[in-house]
Amino acid sequence: ILLGETEYEGNAMLKHIRLHKKKPIEEVHFERWLALWEKNVYALYEGKTADEAVLRAKQIAGLMKYKIGQQGTL
């Protein structure tokens, strides 16, 4: 989305909820993913686009944690 690509048609939230039911996703998993995401974004991009990508990832992670928490544990 940040780079103008709009071809993804899946439901990432549902996929993560299903995964969580098989093997719980824990806080440490979100922290690690966000750290890797931020490191790689800033290695490849800079400025507003990079900052927006990191901000959106943090927002999405927060929403996923909330929704997964509604399914139990986290």
Coordinates of N, CA and C in Angstrom, one line a residue:
I1 N 0.8 -1.2 0.0 CA 0.0 0.0 0.0 C 0.9 1.3 0.0
L2 N 1.9 1.2 0.8 CA 2.8 2.4 0.9 C 3.5 2.7 -0.4
L3 N 3.7 1.7 -1.2 CA 4.4 1.9 -2.5 C 3.5 1.9 -3.7
G4 N 2.2 1.9 -3.4 CA 1.2 2.0 -4.5 C 0.7 0.6 -5.0
E5 N 1.2 -0.5 -4.3 CA 0.7 -1.8 -4.7 C -0.5 -2.2 -4.0
T6 N -1.6 -2.6 -4.7 CA -2.8 -2.9 -4.0 C -3.3 -4.3 -4.4
E7 N -2.5 -5.2 -4.8 CA -2.9 -6.5 -5.3 C -3.2 -7.5 -4.2
Y8 N -2.8 -7.3 -3.0 CA -3.0 -8.3 -1.9 C -4.5 -8.5 -1.6
E9 N -5.0 -9.7 -1.7 CA -6.4 -9.9 -1.5 C -6.7 -10.8 -0.3
G10 N -5.7 -11.2 0.4 CA -5.9 -12.2 1.5 C -6.4 -11.5 2.8
N11 N -6.5 -12.3 3.8 CA -7.0 -11.7 5.1 C -5.9 -12.1 6.2
A12 N -4.9 -11.2 6.3 CA -3.8 -11.5 7.2 C -4.2 -11.7 8.7
M13 N -5.2 -11.0 9.1 CA -5.7 -11.1 10.4 C -6.3 -12.5 10.7
L14 N -7.1 -13.0 9.8 CA -7.7 -14.3 10.0 C -6.6 -15.4 10.0
K15 N -5.6 -15.3 9.1 CA -4.5 -16.2 9.0 C -3.7 -16.2 10.4
H16 N -3.5 -15.1 11.0 CA -2.8 -15.1 12.2 C -3.6 -15.6 13.4
I17 N -4.9 -15.4 13.3 CA -5.8 -16.0 14.4 C -5.8 -17.5 14.3
R18 N -5.9 -18.0 13.0 CA -5.8 -19.5 12.9 C -4.5 -20.0 13.3
L19 N -3.4 -19.3 13.0 CA -2.1 -19.8 13.4 C -2.0 -19.8 15.0
H20 N -2.5 -18.7 15.6 CA -2.5 -18.6 17.0 C -3.3 -19.8 17.7
K21 N -4.3 -20.3 17.1 CA -5.1 -21.4 17.6 C -4.3 -22.7 17.6
K22 N -3.4 -22.8 16.6 CA -2.5 -24.0 16.5 C -1.3 -23.9 17.4
K23 N -0.7 -22.7 17.4 CA 0.5 -22.5 18.3 C 0.4 -21.0 18.7
P24 N 0.2 -20.8 20.0 CA 0.0 -19.4 20.4 C 1.1 -18.4 20.0
I25 N 0.7 -17.3 19.5 CA 1.6 -16.2 19.2 C 1.7 -15.4 20.5
E26 N 2.9 -15.2 20.9 CA 3.2 -14.5 22.2 C 3.8 -13.1 21.9
E27 N 3.8 -12.3 23.0 CA 4.3 -10.9 22.9 C 5.7 -10.9 22.3
V28 N 6.6 -11.8 22.7 CA 7.9 -11.9 22.2 C 8.0 -12.0 20.7
H29 N 7.0 -12.7 20.1 CA 6.9 -12.9 18.6 C 6.7 -11.5 17.9
F30 N 5.7 -10.7 18.5 CA 5.4 -9.4 18.0 C 6.7 -8.5 18.1
E31 N 7.3 -8.5 19.2 CA 8.5 -7.7 19.4 C 9.6 -8.0 18.4
R32 N 9.8 -9.3 18.2 CA 10.9 -9.7 17.3 C 10.5 -9.3 15.9
W33 N 9.3 -9.5 15.5 CA 8.8 -9.2 14.1 C 9.0 -7.7 13.9
L34 N 8.5 -6.9 14.8 CA 8.6 -5.4 14.7 C 10.0 -5.0 14.6
A35 N 10.9 -5.6 15.4 CA 12.3 -5.2 15.4 C 12.9 -5.5 14.0
L36 N 12.6 -6.7 13.5 CA 13.2 -7.1 12.2 C 12.6 -6.2 11.1
W37 N 11.3 -5.9 11.2 CA 10.6 -5.0 10.2 C 11.3 -3.7 10.2
E38 N 11.4 -3.0 11.3 CA 12.0 -1.7 11.4 C 13.4 -1.7 10.9
K39 N 14.2 -2.7 11.3 CA 15.6 -2.7 10.8 C 15.7 -2.8 9.3
N40 N 14.8 -3.6 8.7 CA 14.9 -3.8 7.2 C 14.2 -2.6 6.5
V41 N 13.2 -2.1 7.0 CA 12.6 -0.9 6.4 C 13.6 0.2 6.3
Y42 N 14.3 0.5 7.4 CA 15.2 1.7 7.4 C 16.5 1.3 6.7
A43 N 16.8 0.0 6.4 CA 17.9 -0.3 5.6 C 17.6 -0.1 4.1
L44 N 16.3 -0.1 3.7 CA 16.0 0.0 2.3 C 15.3 1.3 2.0
Y45 N 14.7 2.0 2.9 CA 14.0 3.3 2.7 C 14.4 4.3 3.7
E46 N 14.0 5.5 3.4 CA 14.2 6.6 4.4 C 13.0 7.6 4.3
G47 N 13.0 8.5 5.2 CA 12.0 9.6 5.1 C 10.6 9.1 5.5
K48 N 9.6 9.9 4.9 CA 8.2 9.7 5.2 C 7.7 8.2 5.0
T49 N 8.1 7.7 3.9 CA 7.7 6.3 3.5 C 8.1 5.3 4.5
A50 N 9.4 5.4 4.9 CA 9.9 4.5 5.9 C 9.2 4.7 7.3
D51 N 9.1 5.9 7.7 CA 8.4 6.2 9.0 C 7.0 5.7 9.0
E52 N 6.3 5.9 7.9 CA 4.9 5.4 7.7 C 4.8 3.9 7.8
A53 N 5.8 3.2 7.1 CA 5.8 1.8 7.1 C 5.9 1.2 8.6
V54 N 6.8 1.8 9.3 CA 7.1 1.4 10.7 C 5.9 1.7 11.6
L55 N 5.3 2.9 11.4 CA 4.1 3.3 12.2 C 3.0 2.3 11.9
R56 N 2.7 2.1 10.6 CA 1.6 1.2 10.3 C 1.8 -0.2 10.8
A57 N 3.0 -0.7 10.8 CA 3.3 -2.0 11.3 C 3.0 -2.1 12.8
K58 N 3.4 -1.1 13.5 CA 3.1 -1.0 14.9 C 1.6 -1.0 15.2
Q59 N 0.9 -0.3 14.4 CA -0.6 -0.2 14.5 C -1.2 -1.6 14.2
I60 N -0.8 -2.2 13.2 CA -1.3 -3.5 12.8 C -1.0 -4.5 13.9
A61 N 0.3 -4.5 14.4 CA 0.6 -5.4 15.5 C -0.3 -5.2 16.7
G62 N -0.6 -4.0 17.0 CA -1.4 -3.7 18.1 C -2.8 -4.3 17.9
L63 N -3.3 -4.1 16.7 CA -4.7 -4.6 16.4 C -4.7 -6.1 16.4
M64 N -3.6 -6.7 15.8 CA -3.5 -8.2 15.9 C -3.4 -8.7 17.3
K65 N -2.6 -8.1 18.1 CA -2.6 -8.5 19.5 C -3.9 -8.4 20.2
Y66 N -4.7 -7.4 19.9 CA -6.0 -7.2 20.5 C -6.9 -8.3 20.0
K67 N -7.0 -8.5 18.7 CA -7.9 -9.6 18.2 C -7.5 -11.0 18.6
I68 N -6.2 -11.2 18.6 CA -5.7 -12.6 19.1 C -6.0 -12.7 20.5
G69 N -5.9 -11.7 21.3 CA -6.2 -11.7 22.7 C -7.7 -12.0 23.0
Q70 N -8.5 -11.6 22.1 CA -10.0 -12.0 22.1 C -10.2 -13.4 22.0
Q71 N -9.2 -14.1 21.3 CA -9.3 -15.6 21.1 C -8.8 -16.3 22.3
G72 N -8.2 -15.7 23.2 CA -7.6 -16.3 24.4 C -6.1 -16.3 24.4
T73 N -5.6 -16.0 25.6 CA -4.1 -15.8 25.9 C -3.5 -14.7 25.0
L74 N -2.3 -14.4 25.3 CA -1.4 -13.5 24.7 C -0.9 -12.6 25.8

